[in-house]
PDB file of C-alpha atoms in Angstrom:
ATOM      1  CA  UNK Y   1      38.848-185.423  63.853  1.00  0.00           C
ATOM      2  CA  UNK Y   2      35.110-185.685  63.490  1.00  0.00           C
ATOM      3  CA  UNK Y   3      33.537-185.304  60.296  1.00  0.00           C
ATOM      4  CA  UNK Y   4      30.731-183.660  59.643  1.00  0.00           C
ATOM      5  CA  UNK Y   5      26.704-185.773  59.292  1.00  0.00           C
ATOM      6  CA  UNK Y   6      24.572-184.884  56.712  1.00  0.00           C
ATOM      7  CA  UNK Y   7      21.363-184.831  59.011  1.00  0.00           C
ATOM      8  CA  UNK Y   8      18.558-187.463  57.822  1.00  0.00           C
ATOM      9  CA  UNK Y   9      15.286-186.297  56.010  1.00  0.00           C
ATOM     10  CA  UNK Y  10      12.779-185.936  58.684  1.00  0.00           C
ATOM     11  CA  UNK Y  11      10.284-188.947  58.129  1.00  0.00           C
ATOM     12  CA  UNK Y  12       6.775-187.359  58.140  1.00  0.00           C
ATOM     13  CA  UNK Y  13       3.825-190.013  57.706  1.00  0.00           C
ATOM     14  CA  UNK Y  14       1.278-188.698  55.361  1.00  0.00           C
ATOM     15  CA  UNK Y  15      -1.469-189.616  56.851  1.00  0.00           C
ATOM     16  CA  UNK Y  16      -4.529-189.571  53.775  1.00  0.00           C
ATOM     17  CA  UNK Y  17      -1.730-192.294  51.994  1.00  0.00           C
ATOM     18  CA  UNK Y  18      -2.654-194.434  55.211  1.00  0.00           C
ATOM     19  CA  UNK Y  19      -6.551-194.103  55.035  1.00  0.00           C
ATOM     20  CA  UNK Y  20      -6.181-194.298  51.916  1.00  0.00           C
ATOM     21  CA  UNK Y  21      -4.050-197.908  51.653  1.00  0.00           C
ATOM     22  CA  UNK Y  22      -6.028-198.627  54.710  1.00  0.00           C
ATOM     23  CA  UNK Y  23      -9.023-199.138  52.480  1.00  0.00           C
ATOM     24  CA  UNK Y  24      -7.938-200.371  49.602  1.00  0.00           C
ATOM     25  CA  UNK Y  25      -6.506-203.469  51.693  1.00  0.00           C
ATOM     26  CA  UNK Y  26      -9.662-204.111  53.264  1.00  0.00           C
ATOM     27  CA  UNK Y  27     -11.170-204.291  49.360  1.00  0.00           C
ATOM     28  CA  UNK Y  28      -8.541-206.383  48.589  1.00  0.00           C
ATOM     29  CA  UNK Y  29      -9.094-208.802  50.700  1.00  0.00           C
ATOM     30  CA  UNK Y  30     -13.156-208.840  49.794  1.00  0.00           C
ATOM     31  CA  UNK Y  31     -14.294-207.053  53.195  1.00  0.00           C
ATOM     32  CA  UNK Y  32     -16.211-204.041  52.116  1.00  0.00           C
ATOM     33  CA  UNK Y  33     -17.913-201.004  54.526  1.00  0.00           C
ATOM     34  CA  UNK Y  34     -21.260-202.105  54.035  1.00  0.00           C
ATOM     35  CA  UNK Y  35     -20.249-205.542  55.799  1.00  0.00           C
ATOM     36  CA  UNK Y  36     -18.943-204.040  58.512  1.00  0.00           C
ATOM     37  CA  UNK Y  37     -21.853-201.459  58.588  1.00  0.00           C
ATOM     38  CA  UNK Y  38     -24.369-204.538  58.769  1.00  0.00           C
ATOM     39  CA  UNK Y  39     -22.390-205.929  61.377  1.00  0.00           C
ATOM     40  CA  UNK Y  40     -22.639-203.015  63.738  1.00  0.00           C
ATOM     41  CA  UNK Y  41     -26.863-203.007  62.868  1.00  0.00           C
ATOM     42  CA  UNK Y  42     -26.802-206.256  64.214  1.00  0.00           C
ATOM     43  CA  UNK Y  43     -25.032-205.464  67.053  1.00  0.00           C
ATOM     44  CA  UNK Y  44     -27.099-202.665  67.923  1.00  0.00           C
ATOM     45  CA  UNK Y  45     -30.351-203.585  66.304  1.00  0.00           C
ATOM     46  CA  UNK Y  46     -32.345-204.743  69.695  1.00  0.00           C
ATOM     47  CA  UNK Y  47     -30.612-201.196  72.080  1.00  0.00           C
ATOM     48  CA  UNK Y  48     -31.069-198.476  69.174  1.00  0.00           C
ATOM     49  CA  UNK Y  49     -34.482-198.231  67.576  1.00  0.00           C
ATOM     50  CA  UNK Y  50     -34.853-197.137  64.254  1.00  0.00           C
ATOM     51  CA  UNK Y  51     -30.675-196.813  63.706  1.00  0.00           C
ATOM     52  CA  UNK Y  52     -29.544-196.873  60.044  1.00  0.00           C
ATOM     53  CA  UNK Y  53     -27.363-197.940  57.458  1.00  0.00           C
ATOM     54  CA  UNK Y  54     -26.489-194.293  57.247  1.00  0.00           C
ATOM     55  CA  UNK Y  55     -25.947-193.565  60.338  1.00  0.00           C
ATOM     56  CA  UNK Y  56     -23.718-196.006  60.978  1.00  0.00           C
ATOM     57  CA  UNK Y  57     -21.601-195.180  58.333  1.00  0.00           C
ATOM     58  CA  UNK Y  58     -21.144-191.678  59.664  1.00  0.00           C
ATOM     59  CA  UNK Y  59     -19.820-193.752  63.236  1.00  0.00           C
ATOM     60  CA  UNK Y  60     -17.631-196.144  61.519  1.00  0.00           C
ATOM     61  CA  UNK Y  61     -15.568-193.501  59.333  1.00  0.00           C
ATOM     62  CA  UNK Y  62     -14.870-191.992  61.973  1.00  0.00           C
ATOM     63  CA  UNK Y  63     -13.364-195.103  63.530  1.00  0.00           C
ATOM     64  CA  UNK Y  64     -11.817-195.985  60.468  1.00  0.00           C
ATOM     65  CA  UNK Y  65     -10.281-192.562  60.444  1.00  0.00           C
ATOM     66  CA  UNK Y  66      -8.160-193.073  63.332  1.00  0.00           C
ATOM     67  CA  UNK Y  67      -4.459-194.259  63.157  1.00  0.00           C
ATOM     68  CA  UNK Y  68      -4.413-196.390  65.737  1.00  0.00           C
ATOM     69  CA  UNK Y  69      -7.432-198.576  63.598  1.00  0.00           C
ATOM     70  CA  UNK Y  70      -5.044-198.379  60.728  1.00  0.00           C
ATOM     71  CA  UNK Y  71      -1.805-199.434  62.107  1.00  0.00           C
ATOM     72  CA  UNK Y  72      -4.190-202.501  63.101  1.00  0.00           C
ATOM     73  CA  UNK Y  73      -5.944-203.026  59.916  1.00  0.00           C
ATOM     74  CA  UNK Y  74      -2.755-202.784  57.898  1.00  0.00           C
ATOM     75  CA  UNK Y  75      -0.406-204.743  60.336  1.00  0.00           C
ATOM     76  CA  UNK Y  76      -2.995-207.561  60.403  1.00  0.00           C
ATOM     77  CA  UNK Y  77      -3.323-207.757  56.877  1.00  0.00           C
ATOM     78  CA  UNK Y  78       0.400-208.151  56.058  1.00  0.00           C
ATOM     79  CA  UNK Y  79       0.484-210.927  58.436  1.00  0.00           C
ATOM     80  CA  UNK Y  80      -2.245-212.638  56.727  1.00  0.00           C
ATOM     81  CA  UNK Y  81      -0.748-211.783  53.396  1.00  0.00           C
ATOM     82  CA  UNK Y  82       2.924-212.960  54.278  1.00  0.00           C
ATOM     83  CA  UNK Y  83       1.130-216.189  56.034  1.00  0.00           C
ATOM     84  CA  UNK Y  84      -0.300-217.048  52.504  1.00  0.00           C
ATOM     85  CA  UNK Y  85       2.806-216.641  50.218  1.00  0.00           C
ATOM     86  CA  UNK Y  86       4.824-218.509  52.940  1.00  0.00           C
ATOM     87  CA  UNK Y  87       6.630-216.293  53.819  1.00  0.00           C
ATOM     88  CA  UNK Y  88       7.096-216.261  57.762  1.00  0.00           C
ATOM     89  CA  UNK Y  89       9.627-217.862  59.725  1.00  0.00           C
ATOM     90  CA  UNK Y  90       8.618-221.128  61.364  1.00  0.00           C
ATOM     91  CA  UNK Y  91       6.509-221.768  63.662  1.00  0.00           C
ATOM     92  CA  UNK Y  92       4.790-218.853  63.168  1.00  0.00           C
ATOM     93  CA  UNK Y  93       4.031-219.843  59.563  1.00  0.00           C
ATOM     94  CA  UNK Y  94       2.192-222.754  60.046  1.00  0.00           C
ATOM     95  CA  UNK Y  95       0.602-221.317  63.363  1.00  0.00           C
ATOM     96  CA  UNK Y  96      -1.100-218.077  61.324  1.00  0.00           C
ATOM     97  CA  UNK Y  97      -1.554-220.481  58.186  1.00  0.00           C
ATOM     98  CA  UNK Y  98      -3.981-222.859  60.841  1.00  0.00           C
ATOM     99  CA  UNK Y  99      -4.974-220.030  62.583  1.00  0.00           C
ATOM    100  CA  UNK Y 100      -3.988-222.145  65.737  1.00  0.00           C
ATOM    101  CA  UNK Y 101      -6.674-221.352  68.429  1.00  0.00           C
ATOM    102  CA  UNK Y 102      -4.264-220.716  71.216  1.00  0.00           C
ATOM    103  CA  UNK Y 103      -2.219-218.404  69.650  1.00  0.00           C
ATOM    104  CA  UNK Y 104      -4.277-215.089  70.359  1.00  0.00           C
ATOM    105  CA  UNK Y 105      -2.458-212.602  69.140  1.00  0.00           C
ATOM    106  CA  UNK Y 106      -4.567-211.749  66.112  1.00  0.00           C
ATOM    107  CA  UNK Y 107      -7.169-210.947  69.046  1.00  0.00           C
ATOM    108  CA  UNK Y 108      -4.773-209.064  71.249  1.00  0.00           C
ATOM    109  CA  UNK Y 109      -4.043-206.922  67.956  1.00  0.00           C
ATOM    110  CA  UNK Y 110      -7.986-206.719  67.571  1.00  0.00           C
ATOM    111  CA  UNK Y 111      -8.474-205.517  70.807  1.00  0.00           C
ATOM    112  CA  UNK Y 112      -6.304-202.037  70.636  1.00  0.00           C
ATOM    113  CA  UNK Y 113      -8.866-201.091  68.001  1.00  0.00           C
ATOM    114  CA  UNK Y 114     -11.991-202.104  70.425  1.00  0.00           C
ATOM    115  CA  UNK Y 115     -10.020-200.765  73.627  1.00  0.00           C
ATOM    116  CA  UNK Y 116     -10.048-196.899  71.918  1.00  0.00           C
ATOM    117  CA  UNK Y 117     -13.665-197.212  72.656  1.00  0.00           C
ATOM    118  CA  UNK Y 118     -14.472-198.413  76.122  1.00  0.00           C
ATOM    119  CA  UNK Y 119     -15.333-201.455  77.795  1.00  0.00           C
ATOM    120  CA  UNK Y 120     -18.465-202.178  75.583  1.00  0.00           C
ATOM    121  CA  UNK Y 121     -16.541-202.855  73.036  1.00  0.00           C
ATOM    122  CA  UNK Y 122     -15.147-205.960  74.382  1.00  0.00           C
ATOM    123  CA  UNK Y 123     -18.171-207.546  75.070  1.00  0.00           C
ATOM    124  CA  UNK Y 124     -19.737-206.471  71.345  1.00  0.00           C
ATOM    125  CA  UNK Y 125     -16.608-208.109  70.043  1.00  0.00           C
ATOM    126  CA  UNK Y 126     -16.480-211.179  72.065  1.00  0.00           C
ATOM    127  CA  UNK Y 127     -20.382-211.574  70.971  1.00  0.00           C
ATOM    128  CA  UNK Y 128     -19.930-211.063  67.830  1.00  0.00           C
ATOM    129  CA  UNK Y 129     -16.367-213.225  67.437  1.00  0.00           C
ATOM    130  CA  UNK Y 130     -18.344-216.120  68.670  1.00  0.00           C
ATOM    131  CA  UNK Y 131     -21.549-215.998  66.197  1.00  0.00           C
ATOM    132  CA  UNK Y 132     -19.044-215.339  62.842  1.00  0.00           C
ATOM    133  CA  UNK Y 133     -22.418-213.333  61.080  1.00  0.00           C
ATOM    134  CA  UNK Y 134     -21.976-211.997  57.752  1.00  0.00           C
ATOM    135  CA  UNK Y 135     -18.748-211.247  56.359  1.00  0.00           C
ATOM    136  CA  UNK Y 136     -17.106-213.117  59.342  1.00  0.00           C
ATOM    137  CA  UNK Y 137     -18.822-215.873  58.181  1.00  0.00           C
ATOM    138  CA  UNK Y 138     -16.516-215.681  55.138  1.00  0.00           C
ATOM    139  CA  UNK Y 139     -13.348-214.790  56.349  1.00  0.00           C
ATOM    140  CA  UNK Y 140     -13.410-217.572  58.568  1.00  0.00           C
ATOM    141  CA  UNK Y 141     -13.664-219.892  55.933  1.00  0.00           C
ATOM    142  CA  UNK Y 142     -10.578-221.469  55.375  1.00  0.00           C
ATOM    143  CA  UNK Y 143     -11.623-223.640  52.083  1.00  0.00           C
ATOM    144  CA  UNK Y 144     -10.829-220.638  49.609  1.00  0.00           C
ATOM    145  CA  UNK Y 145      -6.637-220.498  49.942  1.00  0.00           C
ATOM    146  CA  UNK Y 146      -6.873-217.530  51.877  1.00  0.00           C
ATOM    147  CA  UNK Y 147      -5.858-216.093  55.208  1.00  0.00           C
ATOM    148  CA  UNK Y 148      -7.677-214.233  57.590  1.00  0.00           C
ATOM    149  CA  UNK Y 149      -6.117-215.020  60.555  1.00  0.00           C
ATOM    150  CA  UNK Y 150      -6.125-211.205  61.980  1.00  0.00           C
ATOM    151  CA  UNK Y 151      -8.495-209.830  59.775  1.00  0.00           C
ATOM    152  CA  UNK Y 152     -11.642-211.848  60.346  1.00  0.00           C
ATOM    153  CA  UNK Y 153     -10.726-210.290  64.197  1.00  0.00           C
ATOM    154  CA  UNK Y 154      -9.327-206.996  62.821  1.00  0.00           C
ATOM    155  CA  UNK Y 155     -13.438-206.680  61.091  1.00  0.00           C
ATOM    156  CA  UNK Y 156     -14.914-207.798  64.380  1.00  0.00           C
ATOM    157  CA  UNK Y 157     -13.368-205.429  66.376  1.00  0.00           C
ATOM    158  CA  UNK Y 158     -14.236-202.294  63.791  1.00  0.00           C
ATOM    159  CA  UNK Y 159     -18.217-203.628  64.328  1.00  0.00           C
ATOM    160  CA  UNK Y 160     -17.422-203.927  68.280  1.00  0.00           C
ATOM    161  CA  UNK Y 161     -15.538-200.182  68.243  1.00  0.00           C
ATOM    162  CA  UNK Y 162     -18.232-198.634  66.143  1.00  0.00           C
ATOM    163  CA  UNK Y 163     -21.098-199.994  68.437  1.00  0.00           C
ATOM    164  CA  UNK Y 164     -19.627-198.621  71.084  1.00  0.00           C
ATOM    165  CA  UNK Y 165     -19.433-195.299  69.811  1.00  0.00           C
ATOM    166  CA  UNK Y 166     -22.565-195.351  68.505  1.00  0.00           C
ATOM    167  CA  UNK Y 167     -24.199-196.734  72.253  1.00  0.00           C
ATOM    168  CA  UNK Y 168     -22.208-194.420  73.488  1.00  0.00           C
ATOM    169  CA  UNK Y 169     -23.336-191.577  71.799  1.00  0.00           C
ATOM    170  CA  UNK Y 170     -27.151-192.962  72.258  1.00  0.00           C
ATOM    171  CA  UNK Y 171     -27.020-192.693  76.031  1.00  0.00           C
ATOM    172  CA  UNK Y 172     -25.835-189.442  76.034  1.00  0.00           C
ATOM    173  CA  UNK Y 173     -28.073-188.214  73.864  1.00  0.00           C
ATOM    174  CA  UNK Y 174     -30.566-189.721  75.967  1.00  0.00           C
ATOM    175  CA  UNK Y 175     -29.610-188.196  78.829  1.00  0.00           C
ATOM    176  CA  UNK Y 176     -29.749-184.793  77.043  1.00  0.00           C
ATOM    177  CA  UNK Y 177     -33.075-184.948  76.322  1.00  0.00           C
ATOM    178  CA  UNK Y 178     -33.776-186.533  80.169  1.00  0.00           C
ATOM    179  CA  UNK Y 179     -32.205-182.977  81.143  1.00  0.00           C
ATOM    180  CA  UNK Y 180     -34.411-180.678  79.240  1.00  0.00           C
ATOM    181  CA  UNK Y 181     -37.439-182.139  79.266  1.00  0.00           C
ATOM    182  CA  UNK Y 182     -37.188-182.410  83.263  1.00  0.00           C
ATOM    183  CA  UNK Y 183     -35.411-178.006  83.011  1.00  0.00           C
ATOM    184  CA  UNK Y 184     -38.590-177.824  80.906  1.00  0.00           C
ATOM    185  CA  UNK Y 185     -40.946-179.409  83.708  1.00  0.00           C
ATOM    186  CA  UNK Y 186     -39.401-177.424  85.910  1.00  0.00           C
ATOM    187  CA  UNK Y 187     -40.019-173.573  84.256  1.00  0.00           C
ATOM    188  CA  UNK Y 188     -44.158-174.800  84.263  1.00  0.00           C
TER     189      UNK Y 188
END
């Protein structure tokens, strides 16, 4: 005779706790917006004229806002976190605590976040993953006890994704203006 299952609470995300953890992580571990922001200015500083602080933020929230960024931010993070207290099985403890160069996952996890964005996006983040400006500069430091194995990538890629959008977004509002100033030409 079968007995009867209670069924299981339905497991609903909420989905503000995750933006909201999401960012408090990144504080955490020292990386705030504005480094980030200043990262995507320098990205885009020689293709958009006149682009701003502002402006940029507007971009990059709306990156940040997206789960698939989060999962990546927060998953990265933990790894980090864990590789510090010592707390992963070997090898993979001491190859996240060295931040062993041929290991690549920590990129591969970077890259879902630039790959929501297009194929500029991997070239802004391979640029700026090889010149470690600003804040990468930092997190790639590995004389202050901590790890940033994923994250120093995890922060490149957000700068990479958020250029994107934003050259993105340029060209086609390029092109706009292209179309009515030649509809404009045309009605003369």
């Amino acid at each position: 005779m079968k007995t009867k299952v209670e069924p299981l609470l339905k497991y609903s995300l909420n989905s503000r706790k995750v933006a909201e953890a999401t960012e408090q992580c990144l504080k955490e571990r020292g990386v705030k917006k504005r480094d980030i922001a200043e990262l995507v200015l320098f990205l885009q500083k020689d293709y958009i004229p006149g682009l701003t602080l502002e402006e940029v933020y507007g971009h990059m929230e709306r990156v940040l806002a997206k789960r698939e960024v989060q999962n990546a931010i927060l998953t990265g993070i933990q790894l980090d976190v864990l590789a510090e207290q010592g707390k992963l099985m070997q090898p993979l403890q001491d190859i996240i605590y060295n931040d062993e160069p041929l290991y690549g996952c920590d990129e591969i996890l970077a890259l879902s976040i630039v790959n929501v964005y297009g194929s500029i996006g991997f070239t802004n983040y391979g640029y700026i993953d090889k010149k470690k400006q600003g804040v990468l500069s930092m997190l790639n430091d590995k004389n202050d006890g901590k790890i940033h194995t994923f994250l120093d990538d995890i922060v490149g890629a957000i700068a990479a994704a958020t250029s994107s959008k934003i050259a993105h977004g340029y060209q086609a509002e390029l092109e706009k203006k292209q179309l009515t100033e030649s509809e404009d030409a045309n009605n003369i």
